[in-house]
mmCIF file of C-alpha atoms and ligand atoms in Angstrom:
data_model
loop_
_atom_site.group_PDB
_atom_site.id
_atom_site.type_symbol
_atom_site.label_atom_id
_atom_site.label_comp_id
_atom_site.label_asym_id
_atom_site.label_seq_id
_atom_site.Cartn_x
_atom_site.Cartn_y
_atom_site.Cartn_z
ATOM 1 C CA UNK A 1 -0.261 -0.052 0.067
ATOM 2 C CA UNK A 2 1.096 3.476 -0.300
ATOM 3 C CA UNK A 3 1.975 5.822 2.518
ATOM 4 C CA UNK A 4 3.650 9.213 3.072
ATOM 5 C CA UNK A 5 6.723 9.019 5.401
ATOM 6 C CA UNK A 6 9.150 11.773 6.750
ATOM 7 C CA UNK A 7 12.592 10.367 6.864
ATOM 8 C CA UNK A 8 14.507 13.466 7.645
ATOM 9 C CA UNK A 9 13.574 17.084 8.758
ATOM 10 C CA UNK A 10 13.107 19.688 6.165
ATOM 11 C CA UNK A 11 10.688 21.736 3.849
ATOM 12 C CA UNK A 12 7.610 20.159 2.470
ATOM 13 C CA UNK A 13 9.534 17.925 -0.033
ATOM 14 C CA UNK A 14 10.818 15.709 2.506
ATOM 15 C CA UNK A 15 7.335 14.167 2.995
ATOM 16 C CA UNK A 16 7.392 11.444 0.200
ATOM 17 C CA UNK A 17 5.205 8.566 -1.178
ATOM 18 C CA UNK A 18 6.597 5.129 -0.415
ATOM 19 C CA UNK A 19 5.322 1.316 -0.810
ATOM 20 C CA UNK A 20 4.974 -0.524 2.713
ATOM 21 C CA UNK A 21 3.417 -4.236 3.372
ATOM 22 C CA UNK A 22 0.021 -4.280 3.501
ATOM 23 C CA UNK A 23 -0.836 -3.939 7.564
ATOM 24 C CA UNK A 24 -2.007 -7.260 9.625
ATOM 25 C CA UNK A 25 -4.498 -6.729 12.438
ATOM 26 C CA UNK A 26 -3.580 -8.547 15.585
ATOM 27 C CA UNK A 27 -6.067 -9.588 18.258
ATOM 28 C CA UNK A 28 -8.574 -6.877 19.214
ATOM 29 C CA UNK A 29 -7.485 -4.661 16.309
ATOM 30 C CA UNK A 30 -9.304 -3.626 13.053
ATOM 31 C CA UNK A 31 -8.176 -2.327 9.625
ATOM 32 C CA UNK A 32 -9.806 1.165 8.271
ATOM 33 C CA UNK A 33 -9.220 2.162 5.263
ATOM 34 C CA UNK A 34 -8.327 5.992 5.434
ATOM 35 C CA UNK A 35 -10.222 8.421 3.488
ATOM 36 C CA UNK A 36 -9.399 11.571 5.400
ATOM 37 C CA UNK A 37 -6.562 13.162 7.497
ATOM 38 C CA UNK A 38 -7.064 16.279 9.266
ATOM 39 C CA UNK A 39 -3.763 18.800 9.424
ATOM 40 C CA UNK A 40 -2.733 20.138 12.805
ATOM 41 C CA UNK A 41 0.146 22.634 13.407
ATOM 42 C CA UNK A 42 1.752 19.759 14.950
ATOM 43 C CA UNK A 43 2.363 18.443 11.618
ATOM 44 C CA UNK A 44 4.254 21.344 10.687
ATOM 45 C CA UNK A 45 6.775 20.962 13.866
ATOM 46 C CA UNK A 46 6.917 16.961 13.106
ATOM 47 C CA UNK A 47 8.198 17.917 9.442
ATOM 48 C CA UNK A 48 10.609 20.946 10.309
ATOM 49 C CA UNK A 49 11.687 19.446 13.442
ATOM 50 C CA UNK A 50 12.129 21.160 16.795
ATOM 51 C CA UNK A 51 15.533 21.880 18.300
ATOM 52 C CA UNK A 52 16.132 20.375 21.385
ATOM 53 C CA UNK A 53 13.144 17.351 20.581
ATOM 54 C CA UNK A 54 13.647 14.136 19.106
ATOM 55 C CA UNK A 55 10.836 12.903 16.700
ATOM 56 C CA UNK A 56 11.223 8.989 16.100
ATOM 57 C CA UNK A 57 11.821 9.337 12.164
ATOM 58 C CA UNK A 58 10.788 7.763 10.011
ATOM 59 C CA UNK A 59 7.715 8.626 10.658
ATOM 60 C CA UNK A 60 3.984 8.614 8.735
ATOM 61 C CA UNK A 61 2.399 11.800 9.411
ATOM 62 C CA UNK A 62 -1.170 12.570 10.297
ATOM 63 C CA UNK A 63 -2.713 12.532 13.570
ATOM 64 C CA UNK A 64 -6.593 13.016 12.625
ATOM 65 C CA UNK A 65 -8.090 10.220 11.023
ATOM 66 C CA UNK A 66 -11.520 9.092 9.210
ATOM 67 C CA UNK A 67 -11.868 6.500 7.429
ATOM 68 C CA UNK A 68 -14.228 2.999 6.967
ATOM 69 C CA UNK A 69 -13.517 -0.186 8.916
ATOM 70 C CA UNK A 70 -13.100 -2.848 7.125
ATOM 71 C CA UNK A 71 -14.567 -5.354 9.317
ATOM 72 C CA UNK A 72 -18.179 -3.570 9.217
ATOM 73 C CA UNK A 73 -18.190 -0.897 6.628
ATOM 74 C CA UNK A 74 -18.877 1.807 9.312
ATOM 75 C CA UNK A 75 -17.543 5.187 8.702
ATOM 76 C CA UNK A 76 -15.256 5.935 11.561
ATOM 77 C CA UNK A 77 -12.608 8.412 12.982
ATOM 78 C CA UNK A 78 -9.488 7.019 15.080
ATOM 79 C CA UNK A 79 -8.337 8.646 18.313
ATOM 80 C CA UNK A 80 -5.396 10.539 17.790
ATOM 81 C CA UNK A 81 -3.323 9.271 20.353
ATOM 82 C CA UNK A 82 -2.497 5.812 22.341
ATOM 83 C CA UNK A 83 -1.540 5.226 25.694
ATOM 84 C CA UNK A 84 -0.599 2.057 27.706
ATOM 85 C CA UNK A 85 -3.828 1.883 29.269
ATOM 86 C CA UNK A 86 -1.978 0.085 32.330
ATOM 87 C CA UNK A 87 -0.125 2.837 34.464
ATOM 88 C CA UNK A 88 -1.938 4.481 37.366
ATOM 89 C CA UNK A 89 -2.340 7.566 35.337
ATOM 90 C CA UNK A 90 -4.375 5.563 32.410
ATOM 91 C CA UNK A 91 -5.834 3.675 35.408
ATOM 92 C CA UNK A 92 -7.198 6.917 36.813
ATOM 93 C CA UNK A 93 -8.630 8.072 33.697
ATOM 94 C CA UNK A 94 -5.706 10.441 32.856
ATOM 95 C CA UNK A 95 -4.345 8.819 29.711
ATOM 96 C CA UNK A 96 -3.298 12.267 29.014
ATOM 97 C CA UNK A 97 -0.841 12.065 31.838
ATOM 98 C CA UNK A 98 0.445 8.515 30.663
ATOM 99 C CA UNK A 99 4.292 8.635 30.012
ATOM 100 C CA UNK A 100 4.025 6.808 27.248
ATOM 101 C CA UNK A 101 1.172 8.898 25.548
ATOM 102 C CA UNK A 102 1.861 9.165 22.331
ATOM 103 C CA UNK A 103 -0.068 11.367 19.311
ATOM 104 C CA UNK A 104 -0.334 9.666 16.117
ATOM 105 C CA UNK A 105 1.920 11.249 13.499
ATOM 106 C CA UNK A 106 4.149 12.491 16.115
ATOM 107 C CA UNK A 107 5.348 9.777 18.106
ATOM 108 C CA UNK A 108 4.115 6.779 16.809
ATOM 109 C CA UNK A 109 2.876 6.105 12.826
ATOM 110 C CA UNK A 110 -0.124 8.374 11.671
ATOM 111 C CA UNK A 111 -2.680 8.403 9.035
ATOM 112 C CA UNK A 112 -1.082 9.299 5.540
ATOM 113 C CA UNK A 113 -1.715 6.072 4.167
ATOM 114 C CA UNK A 114 -3.992 3.899 2.545
ATOM 115 C CA UNK A 115 -4.992 1.782 5.222
ATOM 116 C CA UNK A 116 -3.826 1.738 8.944
ATOM 117 C CA UNK A 117 -4.428 -0.883 11.750
ATOM 118 C CA UNK A 118 -5.575 0.476 14.995
ATOM 119 C CA UNK A 119 -7.190 -1.192 18.327
ATOM 120 C CA UNK A 120 -11.226 -1.692 17.785
ATOM 121 C CA UNK A 121 -11.253 0.462 21.224
ATOM 122 C CA UNK A 122 -9.873 3.366 19.613
ATOM 123 C CA UNK A 123 -12.521 3.681 16.751
ATOM 124 C CA UNK A 124 -15.660 6.211 17.230
ATOM 125 C CA UNK A 125 -18.526 6.034 14.925
ATOM 126 C CA UNK A 126 -18.746 8.640 12.520
ATOM 127 C CA UNK A 127 -21.956 7.246 10.213
ATOM 128 C CA UNK A 128 -24.058 10.039 9.020
ATOM 129 C CA UNK A 129 -21.009 12.843 9.356
ATOM 130 C CA UNK A 130 -19.141 14.514 6.604
ATOM 131 C CA UNK A 131 -16.123 12.629 6.310
ATOM 132 C CA UNK A 132 -13.701 15.650 5.680
ATOM 133 C CA UNK A 133 -15.391 17.619 8.781
ATOM 134 C CA UNK A 134 -14.951 13.883 11.012
ATOM 135 C CA UNK A 135 -11.091 14.114 10.081
ATOM 136 C CA UNK A 136 -10.989 17.636 10.938
ATOM 137 C CA UNK A 137 -12.103 17.042 14.808
ATOM 138 C CA UNK A 138 -10.434 14.604 16.828
ATOM 139 C CA UNK A 139 -7.403 16.317 17.987
ATOM 140 C CA UNK A 140 -8.593 20.031 17.825
ATOM 141 C CA UNK A 141 -11.807 19.040 19.739
ATOM 142 C CA UNK A 142 -10.238 17.052 22.352
ATOM 143 C CA UNK A 143 -7.887 19.562 22.852
ATOM 144 C CA UNK A 144 -10.508 22.257 23.467
ATOM 145 C CA UNK A 145 -12.887 20.422 25.463
ATOM 146 C CA UNK A 146 -9.948 19.281 27.757
ATOM 147 C CA UNK A 147 -8.877 22.872 28.261
ATOM 148 C CA UNK A 148 -12.157 24.434 28.708
ATOM 149 C CA UNK A 149 -13.974 21.754 30.704
ATOM 150 C CA UNK A 150 -11.300 19.814 32.147
ATOM 151 C CA UNK A 151 -8.542 22.094 32.919
ATOM 152 C CA UNK A 152 -10.449 25.712 33.236
ATOM 153 C CA UNK A 153 -13.455 23.804 34.581
ATOM 154 C CA UNK A 154 -15.241 27.248 33.120
ATOM 155 C CA UNK A 155 -18.908 28.123 34.461
ATOM 156 C CA UNK A 156 -21.911 29.652 32.968
ATOM 157 C CA UNK A 157 -21.482 33.182 32.906
ATOM 158 C CA UNK A 158 -17.844 33.621 32.843
ATOM 159 C CA UNK A 159 -15.852 35.922 30.108
ATOM 160 C CA UNK A 160 -13.770 33.707 28.076
ATOM 161 C CA UNK A 161 -10.980 35.299 25.560
ATOM 162 C CA UNK A 162 -9.975 32.670 22.746
ATOM 163 C CA UNK A 163 -6.577 34.157 21.202
ATOM 164 C CA UNK A 164 -6.074 33.137 17.576
ATOM 165 C CA UNK A 165 -10.105 31.963 17.386
ATOM 166 C CA UNK A 166 -10.207 31.252 13.886
ATOM 167 C CA UNK A 167 -7.682 28.451 14.245
ATOM 168 C CA UNK A 168 -8.822 24.579 14.123
ATOM 169 C CA UNK A 169 -8.799 24.411 18.202
ATOM 170 C CA UNK A 170 -9.791 27.999 18.298
ATOM 171 C CA UNK A 171 -13.100 27.536 16.096
ATOM 172 C CA UNK A 172 -14.040 24.981 18.616
ATOM 173 C CA UNK A 173 -13.091 26.603 21.899
ATOM 174 C CA UNK A 174 -15.368 29.569 21.020
ATOM 175 C CA UNK A 175 -18.231 26.503 20.466
ATOM 176 C CA UNK A 176 -17.371 24.598 23.328
ATOM 177 C CA UNK A 177 -17.238 27.958 25.927
ATOM 178 C CA UNK A 178 -20.691 28.625 24.478
ATOM 179 C CA UNK A 179 -22.144 25.205 24.804
ATOM 180 C CA UNK A 180 -20.840 25.601 28.557
ATOM 181 C CA UNK A 181 -22.985 28.800 28.992
ATOM 182 C CA UNK A 182 -19.965 31.316 29.163
ATOM 183 C CA UNK A 183 -19.978 34.545 27.204
ATOM 184 C CA UNK A 184 -17.269 34.752 24.597
ATOM 185 C CA UNK A 185 -14.999 36.838 22.924
ATOM 186 C CA UNK A 186 -12.450 36.323 20.084
ATOM 187 C CA UNK A 187 -9.033 37.586 18.965
ATOM 188 C CA UNK A 188 -8.530 36.928 15.168
ATOM 189 C CA UNK A 189 -5.540 38.758 12.707
ATOM 190 C CA UNK A 190 -8.094 39.710 9.815
ATOM 191 C CA UNK A 191 -11.712 40.898 9.036
ATOM 192 C CA UNK A 192 -12.501 37.433 7.342
ATOM 193 C CA UNK A 193 -11.470 35.327 10.276
ATOM 194 C CA UNK A 194 -13.206 37.705 12.879
ATOM 195 C CA UNK A 195 -16.600 37.355 10.649
ATOM 196 C CA UNK A 196 -16.398 33.476 10.503
ATOM 197 C CA UNK A 197 -15.825 33.444 14.317
ATOM 198 C CA UNK A 198 -18.878 35.954 14.945
ATOM 199 C CA UNK A 199 -20.589 33.698 13.045
ATOM 200 C CA UNK A 200 -19.797 30.886 15.848
ATOM 201 C CA UNK A 201 -21.296 33.032 18.015
ATOM 202 C CA UNK A 202 -18.315 35.210 19.315
ATOM 203 C CA UNK A 203 -20.110 38.359 21.517
ATOM 204 C CA UNK A 204 -17.106 40.541 20.437
ATOM 205 C CA UNK A 205 -14.303 39.933 18.095
ATOM 206 C CA UNK A 206 -11.024 42.060 18.092
ATOM 207 C CA UNK A 207 -7.606 42.263 16.295
ATOM 208 C CA UNK A 208 -4.624 41.705 18.535
ATOM 209 C CA UNK A 209 -3.995 45.178 18.280
ATOM 210 C CA UNK A 210 -6.888 46.375 20.060
ATOM 211 C CA UNK A 211 -7.694 43.298 22.243
ATOM 212 C CA UNK A 212 -6.400 44.324 25.539
ATOM 213 C CA UNK A 213 -8.247 47.591 25.148
ATOM 214 C CA UNK A 214 -11.432 45.895 24.118
ATOM 215 C CA UNK A 215 -10.888 43.158 26.974
ATOM 216 C CA UNK A 216 -11.034 45.798 29.535
ATOM 217 C CA UNK A 217 -13.970 47.443 27.924
ATOM 218 C CA UNK A 218 -16.153 44.644 27.620
ATOM 219 C CA UNK A 219 -15.542 43.999 31.334
ATOM 220 C CA UNK A 220 -16.006 47.345 32.600
ATOM 221 C CA UNK A 221 -11.980 47.227 33.305
ATOM 222 C CA UNK A 222 -12.741 44.179 35.475
ATOM 223 C CA UNK A 223 -10.761 41.812 33.527
ATOM 224 C CA UNK A 224 -11.752 38.657 32.237
ATOM 225 C CA UNK A 225 -12.203 34.695 33.565
ATOM 226 C CA UNK A 226 -10.124 33.095 31.138
ATOM 227 C CA UNK A 227 -8.107 33.472 28.365
ATOM 228 C CA UNK A 228 -7.216 30.966 25.710
ATOM 229 C CA UNK A 229 -3.912 31.227 23.936
ATOM 230 C CA UNK A 230 -1.872 29.054 21.689
ATOM 231 C CA UNK A 231 0.414 31.552 20.219
ATOM 232 C CA UNK A 232 3.040 32.711 22.750
ATOM 233 C CA UNK A 233 5.277 35.524 22.956
ATOM 234 C CA UNK A 234 3.103 38.770 22.936
ATOM 235 C CA UNK A 235 0.028 36.816 22.126
ATOM 236 C CA UNK A 236 0.354 35.049 25.662
ATOM 237 C CA UNK A 237 1.659 38.625 27.688
ATOM 238 C CA UNK A 238 -1.551 40.207 26.208
ATOM 239 C CA UNK A 239 -3.849 37.497 27.453
ATOM 240 C CA UNK A 240 -2.336 37.907 30.995
ATOM 241 C CA UNK A 241 -3.013 41.568 30.851
ATOM 242 C CA UNK A 242 -6.581 41.217 29.764
ATOM 243 C CA UNK A 243 -7.155 38.691 33.253
ATOM 244 C CA UNK A 244 -9.202 39.969 36.149
ATOM 245 C CA UNK A 245 -7.856 39.564 39.757
ATOM 246 C CA UNK A 246 -7.970 35.392 40.617
ATOM 247 C CA UNK A 247 -8.410 34.931 36.441
ATOM 248 C CA UNK A 248 -6.943 31.804 34.577
ATOM 249 C CA UNK A 249 -4.889 31.840 31.530
ATOM 250 C CA UNK A 250 -4.749 28.167 29.371
ATOM 251 C CA UNK A 251 -1.950 27.695 27.051
ATOM 252 C CA UNK A 252 -1.678 24.756 24.449
ATOM 253 C CA UNK A 253 0.646 26.086 22.056
ATOM 254 C CA UNK A 254 4.011 28.053 21.334
ATOM 255 C CA UNK A 255 3.317 28.783 17.276
ATOM 256 C CA UNK A 256 4.328 32.163 17.649
ATOM 257 C CA UNK A 257 7.468 32.216 20.172
ATOM 258 C CA UNK A 258 7.883 29.339 22.969
ATOM 259 C CA UNK A 259 9.725 31.979 25.606
ATOM 260 C CA UNK A 260 7.978 35.129 27.332
ATOM 261 C CA UNK A 261 9.209 37.289 29.969
ATOM 262 C CA UNK A 262 6.258 37.458 32.382
ATOM 263 C CA UNK A 263 6.618 40.024 35.243
ATOM 264 C CA UNK A 264 6.021 37.689 38.268
ATOM 265 C CA UNK A 265 4.566 40.448 40.542
ATOM 266 C CA UNK A 266 1.437 40.340 38.159
ATOM 267 C CA UNK A 267 1.406 36.813 38.592
ATOM 268 C CA UNK A 268 1.343 36.678 42.474
ATOM 269 C CA UNK A 269 -0.475 40.064 43.007
ATOM 270 C CA UNK A 270 -3.450 39.593 41.013
ATOM 271 C CA UNK A 271 -3.239 35.495 42.207
ATOM 272 C CA UNK A 272 -3.647 34.266 38.502
ATOM 273 C CA UNK A 273 -3.403 30.759 37.280
ATOM 274 C CA UNK A 274 -1.222 29.389 34.606
ATOM 275 C CA UNK A 275 -2.849 26.029 32.715
ATOM 276 C CA UNK A 276 -0.667 23.891 30.295
ATOM 277 C CA UNK A 277 -2.721 21.878 28.172
ATOM 278 C CA UNK A 278 -2.259 19.146 25.740
ATOM 279 C CA UNK A 279 -4.715 16.911 24.478
ATOM 280 C CA UNK A 280 -7.304 15.279 26.867
ATOM 281 C CA UNK A 281 -8.629 11.941 28.094
ATOM 282 C CA UNK A 282 -10.769 8.939 26.527
ATOM 283 C CA UNK A 283 -13.798 10.398 28.620
ATOM 284 C CA UNK A 284 -13.356 13.684 27.272
ATOM 285 C CA UNK A 285 -13.045 12.538 23.679
ATOM 286 C CA UNK A 286 -16.337 10.419 24.277
ATOM 287 C CA UNK A 287 -17.915 13.336 25.518
ATOM 288 C CA UNK A 288 -16.626 15.381 22.796
ATOM 289 C CA UNK A 289 -17.915 13.249 20.115
ATOM 290 C CA UNK A 290 -21.333 13.016 21.917
ATOM 291 C CA UNK A 291 -21.399 16.780 21.237
ATOM 292 C CA UNK A 292 -20.351 16.362 17.753
ATOM 293 C CA UNK A 293 -22.732 13.414 17.114
ATOM 294 C CA UNK A 294 -25.564 15.481 18.688
ATOM 295 C CA UNK A 295 -24.872 18.352 15.877
ATOM 296 C CA UNK A 296 -23.956 21.031 18.799
ATOM 297 C CA UNK A 297 -20.336 20.922 17.644
ATOM 298 C CA UNK A 298 -18.731 21.398 14.087
ATOM 299 C CA UNK A 299 -15.602 21.829 12.367
ATOM 300 C CA UNK A 300 -14.731 24.593 10.307
ATOM 301 C CA UNK A 301 -13.295 23.353 7.231
ATOM 302 C CA UNK A 302 -11.389 25.806 5.435
ATOM 303 C CA UNK A 303 -10.465 23.284 2.523
ATOM 304 C CA UNK A 304 -10.268 19.702 1.175
ATOM 305 C CA UNK A 305 -6.705 18.944 -0.754
ATOM 306 C CA UNK A 306 -5.976 15.315 -2.265
ATOM 307 C CA UNK A 307 -3.240 13.613 0.175
ATOM 308 C CA UNK A 308 -0.838 14.009 -2.271
ATOM 309 C CA UNK A 309 -0.627 17.381 -2.184
ATOM 310 C CA UNK A 310 0.483 17.523 1.747
ATOM 311 C CA UNK A 311 2.870 20.305 0.671
ATOM 312 C CA UNK A 312 0.323 22.693 -0.557
ATOM 313 C CA UNK A 313 -1.213 21.738 3.147
ATOM 314 C CA UNK A 314 1.411 22.703 4.596
ATOM 315 C CA UNK A 315 2.227 26.003 2.890
ATOM 316 C CA UNK A 316 -1.365 26.915 4.200
ATOM 317 C CA UNK A 317 -0.636 26.127 7.839
ATOM 318 C CA UNK A 318 2.617 27.945 7.831
ATOM 319 C CA UNK A 319 1.141 31.216 6.274
ATOM 320 C CA UNK A 320 -1.648 30.862 8.767
ATOM 321 C CA UNK A 321 -4.367 31.831 5.914
ATOM 322 C CA UNK A 322 -6.593 29.239 6.574
ATOM 323 C CA UNK A 323 -9.824 29.488 8.299
ATOM 324 C CA UNK A 324 -10.510 26.610 10.333
ATOM 325 C CA UNK A 325 -8.978 23.515 9.455
ATOM 326 C CA UNK A 326 -7.163 22.032 6.210
ATOM 327 C CA UNK A 327 -7.760 18.586 5.400
ATOM 328 C CA UNK A 328 -6.359 15.563 3.224
ATOM 329 C CA UNK A 329 -8.526 13.341 0.937
ATOM 330 C CA UNK A 330 -7.351 9.966 0.265
ATOM 331 C CA UNK A 331 -5.320 9.724 -3.438
ATOM 332 C CA UNK A 332 -2.455 7.906 -2.873
HETATM 333 ZN ZN1 ZN B 1 -0.538 4.755 31.028
#
């Protein structure tokens, strides 16, 4: 079967098609014919490499997989991460804290292939869903769900600001915060992105330059309960400046700058909380998927490209021009 594989870090040209043997399912495993793979910013890090971090190359990329289960003919999506299911963290339901937690396409082979073998317990039903939208949801939806409901535990009436709200996680975070009864404002870089975020239900949208003043005005200078950031750098510090006394900032990425100069006096005087978030638990994925199946949560898909044009998908992600997700469709 055909697969895409990264053997060394570099530009989009390092993702090359190869022929692999057909995967053979073991006990309690199923074969999924891959129809769509959702792209995440993680894919850019895996391709480029991250200083000080070793990815287990060679690697088949692709965390978010939708396809057809060979034995039943059902449309499914695949859990984007694997954990040991035996350690104390896994047994306590915190698979996201498992020391062997690995995201598909990052620490173990992903879905940019004609077929993939996965544990039967790792597929979720996707019949009746648009398969490209389904492929856009698992990683971003789980990240947003865990961050807002598992980590920040937002409450009805809380004022939440989502930075980078037109991104894959951001657009889902806006919807999940609204489902939880929060009041939501959002920051996005272009008028088109801000219009897309308002269409999801955000009360206010601001450009990055007007965000701190906007958040102060929105709360009569009191500050907001929670800010969600994934860019780091200036964006993270702006987020801290928006918080009320006792507020929290949740971060799940550093796509802009990984290091910030934070004034610790602000942190302790205002009794702020910083929450680091990555992915989530099996129970949270099931709950998020329940909201998807009930039609309460939808992916914003910017466009669908043939899987063989994965380099163009990377260019869209690196150019930050996409509104919502970029999805690959099987053509290997
Ligand atoms: Zn474990």
